[in-house]
Short mmCIF file of C-alpha atoms in Angstrom, two decimals:
data_model
loop_
_atom_site.label_atom_id
_atom_site.label_comp_id
_atom_site.label_asym_id
_atom_site.label_seq_id
_atom_site.Cartn_x
_atom_site.Cartn_y
_atom_site.Cartn_z
CA TYR E 5 -18.86 27.13 -50.33
CA THR E 6 -22.49 27.02 -51.42
CA GLY E 7 -24.72 24.16 -52.43
CA ALA E 8 -28.28 22.96 -52.65
CA PRO E 9 -30.01 21.70 -49.48
CA GLU E 10 -29.52 18.00 -48.89
CA GLY E 11 -29.84 15.44 -46.16
CA ALA E 12 -26.96 14.98 -43.76
CA ILE E 13 -26.80 11.26 -44.52
CA PRO E 14 -28.08 9.31 -47.55
CA THR E 15 -31.26 7.26 -47.41
CA PRO E 16 -31.11 4.67 -50.23
CA VAL E 17 -34.47 3.34 -51.31
CA GLU E 18 -33.58 -0.24 -50.34
CA SER E 19 -33.17 0.83 -46.69
CA ILE E 20 -36.57 2.57 -46.37
CA GLN E 21 -39.73 0.76 -45.30
CA GLU E 22 -42.11 3.70 -45.43
CA PHE E 23 -42.18 7.48 -45.49
CA ARG E 24 -44.66 10.12 -44.45
CA VAL E 25 -44.89 13.75 -45.52
CA ALA E 26 -46.78 16.49 -43.70
CA THR E 27 -47.11 20.01 -45.05
CA SER E 28 -49.27 21.64 -42.36
CA ASN E 29 -51.18 20.96 -39.12
CA GLN E 30 -48.37 18.81 -37.73
CA VAL E 31 -49.28 16.00 -35.36
CA ALA E 32 -47.31 15.12 -32.23
CA SER E 33 -45.06 12.59 -34.00
CA PHE E 34 -43.84 15.33 -36.37
CA SER E 35 -43.24 17.91 -33.59
CA GLY E 36 -44.71 21.40 -33.79
CA SER E 37 -42.34 23.27 -36.13
CA GLY E 38 -43.60 25.05 -39.21
CA GLY E 39 -43.06 24.00 -42.82
CA SER E 40 -43.21 20.60 -44.41
CA GLN E 41 -41.60 17.60 -42.75
CA VAL E 42 -40.64 14.16 -44.01
CA MET E 43 -40.41 11.08 -41.79
CA LEU E 44 -38.50 8.02 -43.05
CA VAL E 45 -38.75 4.61 -41.38
CA THR E 46 -35.89 2.14 -41.75
CA LYS E 47 -36.74 -1.41 -42.76
CA ARG E 48 -36.84 -4.04 -40.04
CA GLY E 49 -36.33 -7.78 -39.95
CA GLY E 50 -39.12 -10.35 -39.70
CA ASP E 51 -39.69 -13.98 -38.72
CA LYS E 52 -38.08 -15.21 -41.96
CA TYR E 53 -34.83 -14.28 -43.63
CA HIS E 54 -35.19 -11.97 -46.60
CA GLY E 55 -32.55 -10.23 -48.67
CA SER E 56 -31.84 -8.55 -51.96
CA ALA E 57 -28.91 -7.63 -54.20
CA TYR E 58 -28.74 -5.03 -56.94
CA GLU E 59 -26.42 -3.14 -59.24
CA TYR E 60 -26.94 -0.13 -61.50
CA VAL E 61 -24.39 0.73 -64.17
CA GLN E 62 -23.82 3.68 -66.50
CA ASN E 63 -20.67 4.18 -68.57
CA ARG E 64 -19.34 5.58 -71.81
CA SER E 65 -20.80 2.71 -73.81
CA LEU E 66 -24.32 3.51 -72.60
CA ASN E 67 -24.24 7.34 -72.63
CA ALA E 68 -24.03 9.69 -75.61
CA ASN E 69 -21.50 12.48 -75.93
CA THR E 70 -22.54 16.04 -75.08
CA TRP E 71 -23.29 18.69 -77.69
CA THR E 72 -20.39 20.86 -76.47
CA ARG E 73 -17.85 18.05 -76.79
CA ASN E 74 -19.11 17.18 -80.26
CA ARG E 75 -18.72 20.83 -81.30
CA LEU E 76 -15.15 20.90 -80.01
CA ARG E 77 -14.47 17.43 -81.49
CA THR E 78 -13.70 16.06 -78.03
CA PRO E 79 -14.35 12.32 -77.65
CA ARG E 80 -16.56 10.90 -74.95
CA PRO E 81 -14.64 10.61 -71.67
CA MET E 82 -14.46 7.39 -69.66
CA THR E 83 -17.53 8.01 -67.51
CA GLN E 84 -18.70 5.46 -64.97
CA ASP E 85 -21.48 5.29 -62.41
CA ASN E 86 -21.66 1.94 -60.62
CA ARG E 87 -24.08 1.65 -57.69
CA PHE E 88 -24.33 -1.74 -55.99
CA GLY E 89 -25.61 -3.12 -52.71
CA ALA E 90 -27.30 -5.88 -50.75
CA THR E 91 -29.76 -6.24 -47.87
CA LEU E 92 -30.50 -8.97 -45.36
CA GLY E 93 -33.05 -9.15 -42.57
CA GLY E 94 -34.48 -11.74 -40.29
CA PRO E 95 -34.60 -13.13 -36.76
CA VAL E 96 -31.66 -13.33 -34.39
CA PRO E 97 -31.40 -16.58 -32.40
CA LYS E 98 -33.59 -16.14 -29.37
CA LEU E 99 -32.14 -14.54 -26.29
CA GLY E 100 -34.56 -15.45 -23.54
CA THR E 101 -38.27 -15.63 -24.19
CA GLN E 102 -38.51 -12.62 -26.51
CA GLN E 103 -37.45 -12.44 -30.16
CA THR E 104 -34.86 -10.07 -31.64
CA TYR E 105 -34.87 -9.05 -35.32
CA PHE E 106 -32.18 -7.43 -37.46
CA PHE E 107 -31.92 -5.64 -40.79
CA PHE E 108 -28.66 -4.76 -42.55
CA HIS E 109 -28.09 -2.84 -45.77
CA TYR E 110 -24.86 -1.95 -47.55
CA GLU E 111 -24.54 0.21 -50.66
CA GLY E 112 -21.40 1.28 -52.46
CA ARG E 113 -20.97 3.72 -55.30
CA ARG E 114 -18.02 4.11 -57.63
CA ARG E 115 -18.46 7.07 -59.92
CA ASN E 116 -16.28 8.91 -62.41
CA ASP E 117 -18.07 12.05 -63.51
CA TYR E 118 -16.80 14.42 -66.16
CA SER E 119 -17.67 18.10 -66.37
CA GLN E 120 -16.75 20.41 -69.20
CA ILE E 121 -14.20 22.90 -67.86
CA ALA E 122 -13.88 26.25 -69.65
CA ARG E 123 -11.15 28.79 -68.98
CA THR E 124 -9.83 31.88 -70.76
CA VAL E 125 -6.20 31.62 -71.89
CA PRO E 126 -3.86 33.89 -73.90
CA THR E 127 -3.60 33.37 -77.64
CA ASP E 128 -0.39 32.19 -79.26
CA THR E 129 0.39 35.75 -80.40
CA LEU E 130 -0.10 37.18 -76.91
CA LYS E 131 2.28 34.53 -75.54
CA GLN E 132 4.87 36.01 -77.92
CA GLY E 133 4.32 39.49 -76.52
CA ILE E 134 2.20 40.73 -79.41
CA LEU E 135 -0.98 42.66 -78.63
CA ARG E 136 -3.66 42.86 -81.32
CA PHE E 137 -6.46 45.43 -81.45
CA PRO E 138 -8.79 46.65 -84.21
CA ASP E 139 -8.47 50.28 -85.28
CA ALA E 140 -11.35 52.63 -86.08
CA SER E 141 -11.88 50.99 -89.45
CA GLY E 142 -11.89 47.51 -87.99
CA LYS E 143 -8.47 46.55 -89.28
CA VAL E 144 -6.49 44.48 -86.76
CA ILE E 145 -3.19 46.09 -85.79
CA SER E 146 -0.43 44.05 -84.11
CA TYR E 147 1.79 45.66 -81.48
CA ASN E 148 4.99 43.80 -80.64
CA LEU E 149 5.75 45.10 -77.16
CA ALA E 150 9.52 44.95 -77.70
CA THR E 151 9.77 46.69 -81.09
CA ALA E 152 6.46 48.38 -81.95
CA LYS E 153 6.55 52.18 -82.46
CA LEU E 154 2.86 52.75 -82.95
CA CYS E 155 1.96 54.23 -79.58
CA GLY E 156 1.59 57.74 -78.22
CA ALA E 157 -0.69 60.57 -79.33
CA SER E 158 0.86 60.71 -82.79
CA GLY E 159 1.23 56.93 -83.14
CA ASN E 160 4.97 56.95 -83.71
CA LEU E 161 6.41 56.36 -80.21
CA PRO E 162 7.76 53.07 -78.80
CA CYS E 163 5.10 51.04 -77.01
CA ASP E 164 7.78 49.88 -74.56
CA PRO E 165 10.44 52.61 -74.23
CA ARG E 166 12.78 50.16 -72.52
CA GLY E 167 12.41 47.57 -75.26
CA PHE E 168 11.93 44.69 -72.82
CA GLY E 169 8.73 43.37 -74.31
CA LEU E 170 6.84 40.61 -72.51
CA ASN E 171 8.15 39.81 -69.04
CA PRO E 172 10.23 36.59 -69.33
CA LEU E 173 8.66 35.13 -66.16
CA VAL E 174 5.15 35.75 -67.48
CA ASN E 175 6.15 34.21 -70.78
CA GLN E 176 7.53 31.16 -68.99
CA VAL E 177 4.35 30.66 -66.93
CA TRP E 178 2.09 31.10 -69.95
CA SER E 179 4.11 28.78 -72.17
CA LYS E 180 4.54 26.05 -69.55
CA TYR E 181 1.27 26.06 -67.63
CA LEU E 182 -1.42 27.39 -69.99
CA PRO E 183 -2.62 25.10 -72.80
CA ALA E 184 -3.42 26.32 -76.27
CA GLY E 185 -6.96 27.55 -76.77
CA ASN E 186 -9.54 25.51 -78.66
CA ASP E 187 -12.81 27.41 -78.18
CA THR E 188 -13.22 30.58 -80.24
CA SER E 189 -16.58 31.34 -78.60
CA VAL E 190 -14.72 32.50 -75.46
CA GLY E 191 -12.37 35.49 -75.28
CA ASP E 192 -11.92 38.36 -77.74
CA GLY E 193 -10.34 36.17 -80.42
CA LEU E 194 -7.32 38.44 -80.68
CA ASN E 195 -5.51 38.30 -77.36
CA THR E 196 -7.58 35.77 -75.42
CA ILE E 197 -9.29 32.55 -76.40
CA GLY E 198 -11.20 29.83 -74.61
CA PHE E 199 -9.85 26.48 -73.50
CA SER E 200 -12.43 23.76 -72.96
CA ALA E 201 -11.92 20.12 -72.01
CA PRO E 202 -13.64 17.48 -69.85
CA GLY E 203 -12.42 17.23 -66.27
CA LYS E 204 -12.59 14.03 -64.25
CA PHE E 205 -14.38 14.19 -60.91
CA PRO E 206 -14.42 10.82 -59.11
CA ASN E 207 -16.89 10.25 -56.29
CA ASN E 208 -16.58 7.04 -54.26
CA ASP E 209 -18.68 6.37 -51.18
CA ASP E 210 -19.88 3.59 -48.90
CA PHE E 211 -23.15 3.42 -46.96
CA ALA E 212 -24.36 0.96 -44.32
CA VAL E 213 -27.29 0.77 -41.92
CA LEU E 214 -28.04 -1.73 -39.14
CA ARG E 215 -31.34 -1.92 -37.27
CA LEU E 216 -32.20 -4.13 -34.29
CA ASP E 217 -35.70 -4.64 -32.85
CA ARG E 218 -36.50 -6.56 -29.67
CA SER E 219 -39.59 -7.13 -27.60
CA LEU E 220 -38.95 -6.57 -23.92
CA THR E 221 -42.44 -7.74 -22.93
CA ASP E 222 -45.70 -8.26 -24.74
CA ASN E 223 -46.39 -4.51 -24.45
CA TRP E 224 -42.95 -2.94 -24.74
CA GLN E 225 -40.55 -2.96 -27.68
CA VAL E 226 -37.14 -1.35 -28.13
CA MET E 227 -35.22 -0.57 -31.33
CA ALA E 228 -31.80 0.79 -32.29
CA SER E 229 -30.54 1.92 -35.68
CA PHE E 230 -27.13 3.11 -36.84
CA ARG E 231 -26.32 4.66 -40.21
CA TYR E 232 -22.78 4.93 -41.52
CA PHE E 233 -21.55 6.92 -44.53
CA ASN E 234 -18.04 7.34 -45.86
CA GLN E 235 -17.35 9.74 -48.72
CA MET E 236 -13.59 10.18 -48.66
CA HIS E 237 -13.05 10.65 -52.39
CA LEU E 238 -15.50 13.36 -53.39
CA VAL E 239 -13.68 15.64 -55.85
CA GLY E 240 -15.05 19.13 -56.50
CA ASP E 241 -14.60 21.68 -59.27
CA ARG E 242 -13.63 24.62 -57.06
CA GLN E 243 -9.90 24.39 -57.74
CA ILE E 244 -8.96 23.20 -61.22
CA ASP E 245 -5.43 22.67 -62.56
CA ILE E 246 -5.36 22.88 -66.39
CA GLY E 247 -1.61 23.35 -66.77
CA GLY E 248 -0.08 20.32 -65.07
CA LEU E 249 1.19 22.49 -62.23
CA LEU E 250 0.62 19.87 -59.52
CA PRO E 251 2.40 16.50 -59.46
CA GLY E 252 0.65 13.85 -61.54
CA ASN E 253 -1.35 16.34 -63.62
CA LYS E 254 -0.86 17.01 -67.33
CA LEU E 255 -0.93 20.15 -69.43
CA GLY E 256 -4.32 20.51 -71.09
CA VAL E 257 -6.04 17.87 -68.92
CA PRO E 258 -8.24 19.53 -66.26
CA SER E 259 -7.70 18.00 -62.85
CA SER E 260 -9.28 18.87 -59.53
CA ALA E 261 -7.04 20.04 -56.71
CA ALA E 262 -9.73 19.95 -54.01
CA THR E 263 -11.52 17.11 -52.24
CA ILE E 264 -14.44 17.32 -49.82
CA PRO E 265 -14.27 14.31 -47.46
CA ARG E 266 -17.50 13.70 -45.56
CA LEU E 267 -18.12 11.25 -42.71
CA PRO E 268 -21.62 11.59 -41.20
CA ARG E 269 -22.94 9.19 -38.55
CA TYR E 270 -26.54 8.76 -37.35
CA LEU E 271 -27.71 6.81 -34.26
CA VAL E 272 -31.33 6.28 -33.15
CA PHE E 273 -32.86 4.59 -30.10
CA GLY E 274 -36.59 4.05 -29.70
CA LEU E 275 -38.89 2.68 -26.98
CA THR E 276 -42.55 1.99 -27.65
CA GLY E 277 -45.05 0.74 -25.07
CA HIS E 278 -48.79 0.18 -24.73
CA VAL E 279 -49.60 1.66 -21.34
CA THR E 280 -53.29 0.89 -21.71
CA PRO E 281 -55.38 -0.35 -24.66
CA ARG E 282 -55.94 3.33 -25.53
CA ILE E 283 -52.59 4.89 -24.58
CA THR E 284 -49.34 4.30 -26.43
CA ASN E 285 -46.07 5.84 -25.29
CA GLU E 286 -43.25 6.41 -27.76
CA LEU E 287 -39.79 7.69 -26.81
CA THR E 288 -37.13 8.39 -29.44
CA PHE E 289 -33.54 9.55 -29.05
CA SER E 290 -31.28 10.37 -32.00
CA TYR E 291 -27.73 11.63 -32.44
CA LEU E 292 -26.40 13.01 -35.73
CA ARG E 293 -22.80 13.94 -36.45
CA ASP E 294 -22.26 15.49 -39.88
CA TYR E 295 -18.48 15.61 -40.15
CA TRP E 296 -16.66 17.43 -42.97
CA MET E 297 -12.88 17.27 -43.23
#
């Protein structure tokens, strides 16, 4: 498995209060490692209640078909990308003399992506046990494996001395589990041809973050933040069934046979205090569990 670098847990824009980027000469809050670093700060609640709600939608009605599908006369698939969420922050009823604040954000995503799947399949003549090759002049010669007598040095010997032709098991697999080709730009055009069709790759996930801030005294504050992510229905394109081999799949409709469930969790505790008017102490503890099933 390979992939581009990415964060262990998502950081939706609605959950971020500020961010800082340092490329060199790191300060103490960024630690002393080399390379660029990015620091994201989660939103926090305030004295008044504030919230938001949003939804972003893309689907087949809003998106055009691809050039490849138009060339193959394949209609636009039922694509969907629905991202929705809500936030709420504000004060918690007082516990003692100090105030506690909270911020909560939930975001869900329901997505049906389609990728154009291309595979090389045998032509109809090859499925019948007929091999086709051009001769020196460019003329295409057909060789029926069971009956052809065009082989050997002199070109008059049986191509299959036993006369069996195409193996019946191979013929059964090809006929039952390999769809007819539709893309002449793939394969040699004589014995192999391309099959191209859109494959459905759903991706459903849920994200949530909760942050609590409380003042212990006038000079000391404590915070805690927990991020939750659930991506149980991420379908990849590493194992594709184009022949309806697996239950529920259909011949000629690419279907994924592999999922990549992901369940990361991220917990942060922070303690900030003003020791003197010129000295501030900041202690942060974080725990990240990036779990792949």
